[in-house]
Amino acid sequence: MVKIEDVARAAGVSVATVSRVLNEQGGVLPQTQDKVRKAVEELHYEPNLSARNLRKNESRIILILAPNFSNPYYSKVLPGICDVSRNLGYSTLIYNTYDSNALDESLVVSLFEKNRADGMITLAVNRDDRWLAKYTGKYSIVQCSEYVEDIELPHISVDNRLAARELVSHLIAQGHSRIGIITSANRYLSSTNRLRGYFDALEEAGLGEDETLIAYASADYSFVSGKQAARELLSLPEPPSAIFCVSDILALGAIAAAGKLGLQVPWDLSIAGFDDVDYTTMFHPYMTTVAAPCYELGRRSMLLLYDHILQKPGAQQEVYLPHQVVLRETTAQRTQGRMADKP
Amino acid sequence: MVKIEDVARAAGVSVATVSRVLNEQGGVLPQTQDKVRKAVEELHYEPNLSARNLRKNESRIILILAPNFSNPYYSKVLPGICDVSRNLGYSTLIYNTYDSNALDESLVVSLFEKNRADGMITLAVNRDDRWLAKYTGKYSIVQCSEYVEDIELPHISVDNRLAARELVSHLIAQGHSRIGIITSANRYLSSTNRLRGYFDALEEAGLGEDETLIAYASADYSFVSGKQAARELLSLPEPPSAIFCVSDILALGAIAAAGKLGLQVPWDLSIAGFDDVDYTTMFHPYMTTVAAPCYELGRRSMLLLYDHILQKPGAQQEVYLPHQVVLRETTAQRTQGRMADKP
DNA sequence: TTGTAGGCGTTATCAG
DNA sequence: CTGATAACGCCTACAA
């Protein structure tokens, strides 16, 4: 292992000078700098991070907490975080937080206390993970996509409530008055807010709520649970003519369920999803859904986290990025009799 | 920050003793151990990893190099790696290696030289990344799924060639004699080996090769490129009656292309994929494909890497895990006239 | 502008 | 069985 001392000797200067050049602190003669840089080059010197981090009391590592990366949503956010952190000179540590107990307090604390991480980005806190509030100001944390309401910890996401409201309003504008929702039995704020948005739209249109039109899928938005939930909704005495699903996978399941019941989407039933994952346009009918700027969400999270690590005074606390309602083929004007304008 | 010295003082012993207890080196009286552990508990002491790593000259970090996690295959391998590494006391650092230039030599070298990682698992080396051989014995590396042939670096994967051969043989057994293949214009050994397996099967059956039956999709196995490649194959004067795709997504694209041309799968055309990602059973027809034990691949990679880090004498170099050919609905007995036994 | 030296928090070696 | 102390490699006062 080549160390700073070797470089100093090779360049004919002191270790302090080498360090100064490496850390670009200035105050070193250009010609001295050249000597140093040449020596670094020749010896292939790389500073030992353990030593540097010990000395500077940092780790240059960012923690990413995510439940699983099978969910395409997370795998799209991830590159945004990674790209930025790399540019900023950070490495990204990944920790799985198995869906159930989204976040393990003791794990987080130990990682920070051990000096393993300078900051953390959570991709999936539950809305009741209020213990996070304890670490405000102590650890640098940014909540991405999911967050805990009313605690003083920065978060960045789309406005799920507004997006859901827009989407459902669109369904209403298409003539649907009995609109079902398939949400999830999880503890994510996004699910809650999408449900709230659904209610907002109904209320705005003067449509009454009907509890029977709310179905719950599994916590992990599984395809089969979406199918099951849709089946329940569709076997109601008075089934909905449109279903809003809080996730694309659920919507995919709903489409499958509809197909099995001989219903054609969108003519017999309109279905909308949320997230705009890749396979929304892999099969016809292409899916009407809401697109979130995933990469940007990741990118901005890391940028925001960096501001907090640096203790920048003006660092933001709440950031909402614009979403986009994408109208495609799974939703259509409500028809009276079935098969009305089917091709 | 509470440090080892604080614990020592609180417990009324020396730092050496605390260290011994923490590292379970033995040779400490049980009652002394108790005192130490109690102090650790009370003070919430967590050893500073930078200091420890500096001293022990390790990092307790494993590097994972992967092109992207949008690919469900990688996101399934990842948990296997993470679970094991966590149990072994390692953290996992994630590095994206943008598809094109799968691996950046200088990045890898710098990460190791900086002491940022004790080992590395590559999820996607190209078959011509021969420079990796230079670091045999120097860095601990395990190649997972993809690997470079004939270099002395451990790798673990399924036997892609054999799997492809089995799958294509099955198609032949179903009466297909003109079998197309959609492979990818990338530099992964798996693509090469799947193509080899395809040839093996043809040869075994005494079927001649026909270059026109080989189509190339994009390097990232994109859905649209699979569609495009299938279109080419199907517009041949003498189109194939079955198509083997080296990835499920490509197969999904092929199914879409067939549908657009009015061909029904599997009656007019059999299609097989590879990988068995989630959506192979999300839509009918369910896909015939090859399943790899992803989680196990990840798990074993980390275990193998650990053996190499520890310099275990008997550490394996080549590991092949059993695959499974999964016959489902996209393949069927070849029929003469179209629509023969369609329901 | 440059060099010297002390210390970051641990572990490990050596005495006792 | 326990304690004092010297590294580990780097950064940064402070001095020159």
XYZ file of C-alpha atoms (C1' of nucleotides) in Angstrom:
718
model
C 0.000 0.000 0.000
C 1.366 3.377 -0.995
C 0.738 6.103 1.498
C 0.974 9.826 1.645
C 4.448 9.583 3.116
C 5.685 7.728 0.042
C 4.286 10.416 -2.177
C 5.936 13.106 -0.078
C 9.294 11.410 -0.316
C 8.987 10.862 -4.057
C 8.035 14.477 -4.616
C 10.637 15.802 -2.234
C 8.144 17.646 -0.063
C 6.412 17.112 3.265
C 3.227 15.153 3.835
C 1.457 18.358 4.733
C 2.121 19.738 1.296
C 0.882 16.603 -0.395
C -2.260 16.724 1.666
C -2.788 20.342 0.780
C -2.492 19.636 -2.907
C -4.785 16.642 -2.718
C -7.420 18.588 -0.886
C -7.013 21.603 -3.118
C -6.548 23.974 -0.268
C -4.338 26.385 -2.189
C -1.316 28.132 -0.857
C 1.030 25.795 -2.669
C 3.345 26.920 -5.449
C 2.226 25.689 -8.872
C 5.563 24.030 -9.440
C 5.322 22.226 -6.122
C 1.834 21.131 -7.015
C 3.121 19.684 -10.246
C 5.780 17.715 -8.455
C 3.214 16.324 -6.088
C 0.736 15.451 -8.769
C 3.397 13.718 -10.773
C 4.411 11.627 -7.782
C 0.767 10.762 -7.100
C 0.371 9.703 -10.683
C 3.499 7.613 -10.789
C 2.852 5.830 -7.553
C -0.866 5.376 -8.271
C -1.509 6.826 -4.894
C -5.048 6.682 -3.538
C -5.719 8.179 -0.125
C -6.890 5.680 2.467
C -10.480 6.537 3.182
C -10.590 4.958 6.610
C -7.786 7.197 7.729
C -9.201 10.273 6.099
C -12.671 9.628 7.413
C -11.414 9.017 10.898
C -9.533 12.246 10.850
C -12.332 14.305 9.340
C -15.042 12.516 11.235
C -17.131 11.665 8.226
C -17.744 8.615 6.109
C -18.609 9.941 2.687
C -21.315 7.342 2.572
C -25.028 7.776 2.108
C -27.477 5.233 3.325
C -30.384 4.263 1.146
C -33.203 2.460 2.849
C -35.631 0.694 0.594
C -38.002 -2.217 1.030
C -37.092 -4.029 -2.134
C -35.952 -3.308 -5.617
C -38.291 -5.668 -7.345
C -40.604 -2.716 -7.287
C -39.713 -0.862 -10.475
C -40.550 2.410 -8.845
C -37.614 2.221 -6.489
C -35.273 0.933 -9.115
C -36.025 4.044 -11.117
C -35.383 6.416 -8.227
C -32.138 4.753 -7.328
C -30.078 5.876 -10.330
C -30.956 9.475 -9.600
C -29.569 9.176 -6.110
C -26.509 7.247 -7.203
C -25.541 9.594 -10.001
C -25.629 12.667 -7.845
C -23.961 11.103 -4.851
C -21.151 9.859 -7.009
C -20.573 13.320 -8.399
C -20.563 14.699 -4.911
C -17.951 12.180 -3.820
C -20.238 9.918 -1.865
C -20.787 6.212 -2.044
C -24.236 4.770 -1.590
C -24.902 2.037 0.872
C -28.023 0.044 0.350
C -30.163 -1.460 3.032
C -33.203 -3.564 2.540
C -36.013 -2.926 4.958
C -38.249 -5.877 4.323
C -41.688 -4.538 3.648
C -43.317 -5.320 6.926
C -41.502 -3.217 9.487
C -40.413 -0.563 7.076
C -37.642 0.882 9.155
C -35.625 -0.415 12.017
C -34.715 2.363 14.400
C -31.855 0.580 16.095
C -30.268 -0.249 12.768
C -30.401 3.338 11.652
C -29.026 4.648 14.897
C -26.201 2.167 14.985
C -25.204 2.928 11.411
C -24.991 6.614 12.179
C -23.302 6.199 15.543
C -20.738 3.847 14.102
C -19.921 6.585 11.655
C -20.827 4.406 8.759
C -22.954 7.058 7.105
C -23.124 10.832 6.786
C -26.715 10.864 5.730
C -29.677 8.771 4.787
C -32.413 8.717 2.204
C -35.497 6.725 3.053
C -37.546 5.434 0.173
C -40.367 3.935 2.157
C -41.090 5.113 5.668
C -44.518 4.296 6.999
C -46.756 7.186 7.906
C -46.568 6.141 11.542
C -42.792 5.965 11.816
C -42.898 8.968 14.076
C -39.784 7.997 15.972
C -37.871 9.510 13.088
C -38.649 12.923 14.504
C -36.252 12.276 17.362
C -33.319 12.577 15.050
C -34.156 15.918 13.533
C -31.046 18.010 13.587
C -29.003 15.086 14.808
C -28.768 12.992 11.673
C -29.114 14.188 8.108
C -32.140 12.469 6.670
C -34.303 13.018 3.630
C -37.538 11.162 3.101
C -38.131 10.410 -0.531
C -41.552 9.521 -1.954
C -43.012 8.370 1.350
C -42.848 10.475 4.472
C -44.244 11.027 7.922
C -46.651 13.923 8.193
C -46.067 16.795 10.553
C -42.573 16.016 11.677
C -39.605 18.205 11.075
C -37.704 16.125 8.621
C -37.296 17.111 4.989
C -39.234 15.164 2.407
C -39.626 15.184 -1.319
C -42.349 13.600 -3.364
C -45.146 14.297 -5.781
C -48.460 15.578 -4.517
C -50.231 12.255 -4.392
C -53.467 13.696 -3.195
C -53.709 16.218 -5.964
C -52.682 13.703 -8.599
C -55.311 11.207 -7.496
C -57.897 13.929 -7.439
C -57.071 14.980 -10.981
C -57.212 11.435 -12.226
C -60.520 10.635 -10.595
C -61.946 13.956 -11.725
C -61.074 12.933 -15.216
C -63.007 9.708 -14.771
C -65.953 11.684 -13.512
C -65.709 13.999 -16.497
C -65.946 10.913 -18.634
C -69.331 10.211 -17.210
C -68.455 7.744 -14.486
C -70.368 8.168 -11.287
C -69.767 4.857 -9.578
C -66.018 4.784 -9.248
C -64.270 2.133 -7.220
C -60.834 2.378 -5.693
C -58.353 -0.354 -5.006
C -55.960 0.837 -2.373
C -53.524 -1.062 -0.262
C -53.582 -2.284 3.289
C -50.188 -0.781 3.932
C -49.042 2.130 6.041
C -47.704 4.377 3.340
C -48.797 7.957 3.302
C -49.042 7.815 -0.466
C -51.859 5.287 -0.214
C -53.642 7.493 2.257
C -53.195 10.569 0.142
C -54.333 8.877 -3.008
C -57.451 7.813 -1.171
C -57.922 11.364 0.062
C -57.573 12.630 -3.492
C -60.213 10.148 -4.576
C -62.582 11.520 -1.949
C -61.732 15.084 -2.909
C -62.756 14.433 -6.477
C -66.002 12.747 -5.472
C -66.874 15.547 -3.157
C -66.046 18.212 -5.677
C -68.427 16.522 -8.090
C -71.100 16.147 -5.492
C -70.932 12.385 -5.599
C -71.515 10.637 -2.325
C -69.010 8.250 -0.859
C -69.843 4.596 -0.865
C -67.786 2.405 1.399
C -68.474 -0.689 -0.612
C -66.531 0.833 -3.471
C -63.285 0.744 -1.535
C -61.290 -2.456 -1.839
C -57.995 -3.313 -0.230
C -55.129 -5.119 -1.875
C -52.065 -6.544 -0.161
C -49.415 -4.322 1.366
C -46.939 -5.017 -1.405
C -49.318 -4.147 -4.226
C -49.175 -7.651 -5.610
C -50.729 -8.508 -8.911
C -52.894 -11.279 -7.494
C -54.205 -9.126 -4.693
C -55.190 -6.504 -7.253
C -57.033 -9.173 -9.161
C -58.806 -10.324 -6.035
C -59.793 -6.817 -4.989
C -61.166 -6.079 -8.442
C -63.167 -9.272 -8.361
C -64.800 -8.126 -5.143
C -65.653 -4.755 -6.578
C -67.027 -6.203 -9.779
C -69.238 -8.706 -8.064
C -71.046 -5.979 -6.184
C -74.772 -5.775 -6.852
C -74.104 -2.404 -8.376
C -70.542 -2.644 -9.670
C -68.465 0.429 -10.507
C -67.976 1.484 -14.105
C -64.466 2.688 -13.360
C -61.765 1.658 -10.918
C -58.869 3.746 -9.729
C -55.936 1.682 -8.465
C -53.240 3.218 -6.303
C -50.567 1.299 -8.195
C -50.042 0.087 -11.736
C -49.501 -3.491 -10.695
C -52.837 -3.501 -8.952
C -54.382 -2.033 -12.073
C -52.831 -4.790 -14.125
C -54.421 -7.266 -11.772
C -57.725 -5.470 -12.095
C -57.568 -5.664 -15.865
C -56.910 -9.373 -15.613
C -59.859 -9.816 -13.284
C -62.093 -7.863 -15.625
C -60.997 -10.021 -18.527
C -61.836 -13.166 -16.623
C -65.317 -11.830 -15.985
C -65.810 -11.137 -19.654
C -65.499 -7.408 -19.227
C -63.520 -5.470 -21.791
C -61.389 -2.543 -20.758
C -62.108 0.280 -21.333
C -65.489 -0.291 -22.946
C -67.104 -2.169 -20.125
C -64.872 -0.845 -17.425
C -62.376 1.972 -17.109
C -59.260 1.341 -15.073
C -56.536 3.745 -14.009
C -53.256 3.053 -12.277
C -50.554 5.044 -10.605
C -46.766 5.295 -11.070
C -46.339 4.641 -14.783
C -43.944 1.744 -14.533
C -42.535 0.219 -17.690
C -45.193 -2.257 -18.471
C -48.008 0.228 -18.608
C -47.264 0.415 -22.317
C -46.219 -3.123 -22.941
C -49.661 -4.507 -23.518
C -52.812 -3.142 -24.942
C -54.780 -1.540 -23.638
C -52.028 0.871 -22.608
C -52.663 2.141 -19.148
C -53.994 5.466 -17.967
C -51.907 6.372 -14.966
C -49.947 9.039 -13.137
C -46.273 9.469 -13.882
C -43.866 10.631 -11.220
C -40.455 12.024 -12.153
C -38.601 9.134 -10.525
C -35.066 9.901 -11.553
C -35.547 13.520 -10.640
C -37.013 12.528 -7.311
C -33.844 10.576 -6.590
C -31.600 13.313 -7.856
C -33.283 16.030 -5.848
C -33.327 13.889 -2.730
C -29.585 13.574 -2.796
C -29.124 17.252 -3.548
C -31.394 18.136 -0.676
C -29.609 15.738 1.618
C -26.327 17.324 0.686
C -27.659 20.724 1.663
C -28.600 19.345 5.047
C -25.264 17.635 5.555
C -23.576 20.921 4.807
C -26.046 22.621 7.135
C -26.943 25.098 4.475
C -29.203 27.675 6.103
C -31.898 27.783 3.422
C -32.243 24.031 2.968
C -35.787 23.128 2.036
C -38.052 20.995 4.157
C -40.914 20.188 1.816
C -40.504 19.656 -1.874
C -43.201 18.569 -4.288
C -42.254 17.689 -7.808
C -44.783 17.927 -10.629
C -46.568 14.746 -11.610
C -48.287 14.031 -14.864
C -51.616 12.420 -15.502
C -51.138 10.227 -18.540
C -54.330 9.403 -20.383
C -54.082 6.225 -22.397
C -56.313 3.343 -23.360
C -57.700 1.832 -20.187
C -60.101 4.656 -19.557
C -62.906 5.847 -21.752
C -66.173 7.667 -21.829
C -68.773 5.822 -19.838
C -71.235 3.935 -22.014
C -74.754 2.992 -21.101
C -75.341 -0.471 -22.413
C -72.278 -2.661 -22.581
C -70.287 -2.862 -25.802
C -71.642 0.500 -26.913
C -68.874 1.862 -29.094
C -66.624 -1.138 -29.115
C -64.889 -1.392 -32.484
C -19.643 10.791 20.472
C -18.987 8.165 23.073
C -15.737 6.351 22.592
C -14.052 3.270 23.904
C -12.256 5.315 26.501
C -15.570 6.433 28.001
C -16.706 2.857 28.241
C -13.454 1.862 29.890
C -13.800 4.578 32.482
C -17.425 3.742 33.191
C -16.588 0.073 33.593
C -13.484 0.744 35.608
C -11.201 -1.151 33.254
C -8.728 -0.311 30.517
C -9.544 0.292 26.882
C -7.707 -2.894 26.001
C -10.120 -4.916 28.040
C -13.120 -3.240 26.488
C -11.747 -3.943 23.070
C -11.156 -7.556 23.968
C -14.707 -7.989 25.139
C -16.140 -6.276 22.110
C -14.144 -8.420 19.752
C -14.856 -11.570 21.708
C -11.251 -12.518 21.971
C -11.662 -14.348 25.259
C -9.255 -14.250 28.116
C -11.436 -11.880 30.102
C -13.111 -12.818 33.358
C -16.880 -13.262 33.009
C -17.520 -10.704 35.704
C -15.266 -8.200 33.946
C -17.089 -8.899 30.726
C -20.377 -8.163 32.429
C -19.120 -4.846 33.705
C -17.989 -3.901 30.230
C -21.167 -4.974 28.528
C -23.243 -3.064 31.020
C -21.251 0.082 30.382
C -21.565 -0.389 26.632
C -25.285 -0.763 27.030
C -25.710 2.254 29.256
C -23.628 4.563 27.173
C -25.058 3.273 23.881
C -21.548 2.836 22.699
C -20.961 1.952 19.048
C -17.401 1.459 17.885
C -16.223 3.939 15.311
C -15.839 2.013 12.107
C -13.393 4.392 10.498
C -11.012 3.883 13.377
C -11.494 0.162 13.502
C -11.171 -0.240 9.774
C -8.056 1.864 9.699
C -6.476 -0.214 12.375
C -7.530 -3.572 10.943
C -6.969 -2.519 7.380
C -10.365 -3.537 6.141
C -13.605 -1.787 5.283
C -16.308 -4.341 5.937
C -17.887 -3.205 2.740
C -18.752 -5.178 -0.339
C -19.065 -3.543 -3.694
C -21.904 -4.511 -5.978
C -21.538 -3.536 -9.578
C -24.682 -3.659 -11.636
C -25.841 -1.924 -14.797
C -29.291 -1.011 -13.571
C -31.955 -2.260 -11.271
C -34.836 -1.649 -13.601
C -33.998 -5.097 -14.798
C -35.977 -7.340 -12.491
C -33.354 -10.005 -12.750
C -30.818 -7.940 -10.851
C -33.306 -6.737 -8.328
C -33.997 -10.339 -7.460
C -30.340 -11.247 -7.041
C -29.655 -8.249 -4.865
C -31.586 -9.349 -1.762
C -29.632 -12.589 -1.710
C -26.383 -10.692 -1.580
C -27.617 -8.155 0.936
C -29.052 -10.674 3.366
C -25.897 -12.725 3.561
C -23.529 -9.797 3.707
C -25.500 -8.268 6.530
C -25.293 -11.482 8.512
C -21.589 -11.576 7.888
C -21.162 -8.038 9.156
C -20.680 -6.370 5.827
C -22.395 -3.439 4.256
C -23.131 -3.393 0.566
C -22.118 -0.521 -1.603
C -23.904 -0.193 -4.876
C -22.414 1.102 -8.069
C -24.192 1.596 -11.328
C -22.225 0.662 -14.385
C -24.300 2.160 -17.126
C -25.003 -0.580 -19.603
C -22.605 0.450 -22.306
C -19.160 0.096 -20.767
C -20.123 -2.488 -18.252
C -17.202 -1.978 -15.951
C -14.777 0.809 -15.400
C -11.374 -0.493 -14.482
C -10.085 2.686 -12.935
C -13.146 3.000 -10.739
C -12.755 -0.498 -9.425
C -9.065 -0.092 -8.771
C -9.504 3.193 -6.997
C -12.268 1.836 -4.795
C -10.078 -1.047 -3.699
C -6.922 1.011 -3.317
C -8.748 3.615 -1.280
C -9.725 0.804 1.033
C -13.351 1.447 0.415
C -14.161 -2.210 -0.188
C -12.974 -5.635 0.891
C -14.515 -7.387 -2.032
C -16.704 -7.029 -5.065
C -19.511 -8.843 -6.770
C -20.059 -8.067 -10.412
C -23.495 -8.633 -11.804
C -22.761 -7.843 -15.396
C -19.246 -8.057 -16.749
C -18.934 -8.296 -20.500
C -17.340 -11.397 -21.908
C -14.437 -9.312 -23.157
C -13.631 -7.585 -19.879
C -10.410 -9.542 -19.770
C -8.570 -6.880 -17.810
C -10.263 -8.331 -14.745
C -7.746 -11.180 -14.843
C -5.039 -8.787 -13.725
C -6.514 -8.599 -10.282
C -6.719 -12.285 -9.566
C -5.315 -12.890 -6.121
C -5.051 -9.173 -5.556
C -8.664 -8.209 -5.032
C -11.460 -10.476 -3.912
C -13.953 -10.623 -6.721
C -16.838 -12.873 -7.598
C -18.584 -12.707 -10.928
C -22.261 -13.405 -10.597
C -24.469 -14.402 -13.539
C -22.173 -12.974 -16.195
C -18.497 -13.779 -16.347
C -15.388 -13.730 -18.479
C -14.394 -17.118 -19.862
C -11.008 -18.649 -19.177
C -9.737 -16.261 -16.580
C -8.925 -17.189 -13.058
C -11.676 -15.381 -11.243
C -14.487 -17.185 -9.480
C -17.906 -17.061 -11.036
C -21.331 -18.367 -10.268
C -24.260 -18.695 -12.613
C -26.630 -21.131 -14.205
C -25.520 -23.152 -17.202
C -27.026 -20.936 -19.835
C -25.911 -23.063 -22.692
C -27.464 -26.201 -21.325
C -30.664 -24.439 -20.364
C -31.099 -22.970 -23.828
C -30.383 -26.320 -25.372
C -33.047 -27.994 -23.260
C -35.591 -25.366 -24.073
C -34.977 -25.458 -27.806
C -34.921 -29.243 -27.759
C -38.345 -29.087 -26.246
C -39.525 -26.908 -29.104
C -38.096 -29.393 -31.547
C -39.825 -32.216 -29.747
C -43.019 -30.298 -30.242
C -42.570 -30.594 -33.948
C -40.956 -27.263 -34.707
C -38.207 -27.380 -37.259
C -37.883 -23.742 -38.226
C -36.988 -22.108 -34.952
C -35.911 -18.518 -34.782
C -33.885 -16.904 -32.055
C -33.920 -13.348 -30.816
C -30.676 -12.646 -29.095
C -29.106 -9.396 -28.081
C -26.402 -7.253 -29.563
C -24.632 -7.045 -26.224
C -21.394 -8.501 -24.970
C -22.726 -10.737 -22.258
C -21.531 -14.290 -22.146
C -25.043 -15.409 -21.284
C -26.283 -14.240 -24.667
C -23.468 -16.093 -26.367
C -24.098 -19.239 -24.390
C -27.807 -19.175 -24.995
C -27.080 -18.897 -28.678
C -24.642 -21.783 -28.399
C -27.265 -23.859 -26.640
C -29.673 -23.070 -29.455
C -27.147 -24.359 -31.990
C -26.471 -27.425 -29.847
C -30.109 -28.359 -29.914
C -30.425 -27.843 -33.654
C -27.377 -29.903 -34.299
C -28.444 -32.667 -32.018
C -31.704 -32.873 -33.932
C -29.926 -32.802 -37.240
C -31.491 -29.499 -38.181
C -29.306 -27.213 -40.233
C -28.539 -23.679 -39.116
C -30.121 -20.840 -40.961
C -28.602 -17.446 -40.428
C -31.750 -15.660 -41.389
C -33.418 -17.094 -38.303
C -31.148 -15.153 -35.990
C -32.369 -11.697 -35.061
C -30.723 -9.168 -32.825
C -32.429 -6.991 -30.280
C -30.947 -4.036 -28.470
C -28.243 -4.462 -25.853
C -30.622 -3.742 -22.989
C -33.223 -6.309 -24.035
C -35.820 -3.631 -24.540
C -39.406 -4.506 -25.222
C -39.565 -2.509 -28.442
C -36.415 -4.027 -29.819
C -37.851 -7.478 -29.168
C -40.935 -6.445 -31.058
C -38.865 -5.180 -33.934
C -36.695 -8.285 -34.096
C -39.748 -10.535 -34.086
C -41.267 -8.519 -36.872
C -38.173 -9.155 -38.973
C -38.290 -12.862 -38.285
C -41.976 -13.124 -39.012
C -41.790 -11.278 -42.295
C -39.292 -13.763 -43.673
C -40.441 -15.633 -46.794
C -40.376 -18.752 -44.710
C -41.053 -17.565 -41.163
C -40.257 -19.679 -38.107
C -43.008 -21.509 -36.263
C -41.272 -20.959 -32.960
C -39.022 -18.250 -31.548
C -36.654 -18.562 -28.645
C -35.858 -15.238 -26.995
C -32.849 -14.867 -24.729
C -34.866 -12.743 -22.316
C -38.454 -12.562 -21.154
C -38.854 -8.936 -22.067
C -37.810 -9.677 -25.604
C -40.322 -12.515 -25.628
C -43.008 -10.144 -24.439
C -42.089 -7.899 -27.348
C -42.246 -10.850 -29.706
C -45.708 -11.764 -28.490
C -46.828 -8.218 -29.085
C -45.378 -8.275 -32.597
C -47.099 -11.561 -33.347
C -50.386 -10.151 -32.155
C -50.052 -7.163 -34.429
C -49.518 -9.484 -37.358
C -52.635 -11.408 -36.491
C -50.728 -14.411 -35.199
C -51.954 -16.091 -32.065
C -49.530 -17.480 -29.554
C -49.051 -20.413 -29.181
C -51.297 -21.740 -31.950
C -49.735 -19.864 -34.829
C -46.398 -19.302 -33.196
C -44.595 -20.652 -30.168
C -42.495 -18.270 -28.132
C -40.137 -18.962 -25.264
C -38.299 -16.563 -23.035
C -35.560 -16.707 -20.460
C -35.264 -15.576 -16.818
C -38.797 -16.002 -15.532
C -39.325 -12.482 -14.341
C -42.540 -11.586 -12.579
C -44.681 -10.718 -15.503
C -44.297 -14.029 -17.240
C -47.429 -15.046 -15.399
C -49.222 -11.764 -15.323
C -50.897 -12.085 -18.678
C -52.143 -14.946 -20.697
C -50.657 -16.708 -22.375
C -48.298 -17.385 -19.476
C -44.768 -17.662 -20.716
C -42.613 -20.686 -21.252
C -39.191 -19.736 -19.992
C -36.149 -20.711 -17.966
C -36.040 -19.890 -14.285
C -32.782 -19.152 -12.536
C -32.520 -19.297 -8.755
C -31.872 -15.574 -8.434
C -31.922 -15.159 -4.692
C -29.736 -18.218 -4.306
C -27.358 -16.879 -6.928
C -26.952 -13.747 -4.865
C -26.636 -15.622 -1.630
C -24.031 -18.004 -2.916
C -22.076 -15.207 -4.543
C -21.635 -13.499 -1.239
C -20.777 -16.735 0.520
C -18.205 -17.505 -2.130
C -16.796 -14.014 -1.928
C -16.457 -14.384 1.802
C -14.443 -17.564 1.331
C -12.104 -15.687 -0.956
C -11.759 -12.744 1.376
C -10.834 -15.158 4.133
C -8.469 -16.872 1.716
C -10.056 -20.206 2.436
C -7.942 -22.809 0.693
C -10.759 -24.806 -0.898
C -12.728 -21.837 -2.218
C -14.508 -22.717 -5.406
C -13.822 -21.116 -8.745
C -16.723 -22.251 -10.884
C -20.209 -22.774 -9.555
C -23.269 -23.616 -11.616
C -26.644 -23.576 -9.960
C -29.512 -25.643 -11.328
C -31.962 -23.899 -13.617
C -35.474 -24.952 -14.425
C -37.242 -25.037 -17.743
C -40.774 -23.885 -17.070
C -43.283 -24.989 -19.665
C -46.335 -22.788 -19.795
C -48.711 -21.438 -22.379
C -46.669 -19.670 -25.035
C -45.373 -22.865 -26.567
C -47.350 -25.677 -28.104
C -47.235 -28.575 -30.500
C -46.617 -27.381 -33.995
C -49.715 -27.362 -36.142
C -49.851 -27.632 -39.905
C -52.524 -25.285 -41.093
C -52.983 -22.216 -38.944
C -55.588 -22.275 -36.224
C -55.557 -26.053 -36.147
C -56.488 -26.839 -32.577
C -57.307 -23.425 -31.418
C -60.113 -23.645 -28.881
C 5.055 28.862 1.037
C 6.449 24.822 3.521
C 7.472 21.529 7.420
C 6.817 19.407 12.102
C 4.120 17.066 15.118
C -0.096 15.851 17.521
C -4.257 13.396 17.418
C -8.655 11.167 15.257
C -10.626 6.020 17.881
C -9.238 1.359 17.514
C -6.638 -2.806 17.943
C -2.708 -5.492 19.204
C 1.730 -6.183 21.319
C 4.064 -6.440 25.240
C 4.774 -6.399 30.084
C 3.119 -7.129 34.512
C -6.226 -11.924 33.299
C -5.345 -6.957 32.743
C -3.109 -2.472 31.559
C -0.074 0.844 29.172
C 1.218 2.168 24.703
C 2.544 2.048 19.972
C 0.841 1.889 15.619
C -2.907 2.380 11.479
C -2.758 6.748 7.483
C -4.345 11.113 7.227
C -5.249 16.151 8.197
C -4.248 20.524 10.300
C -2.699 23.737 13.802
C 1.313 26.005 14.579
C 5.874 27.239 13.714
C 9.410 28.513 10.655
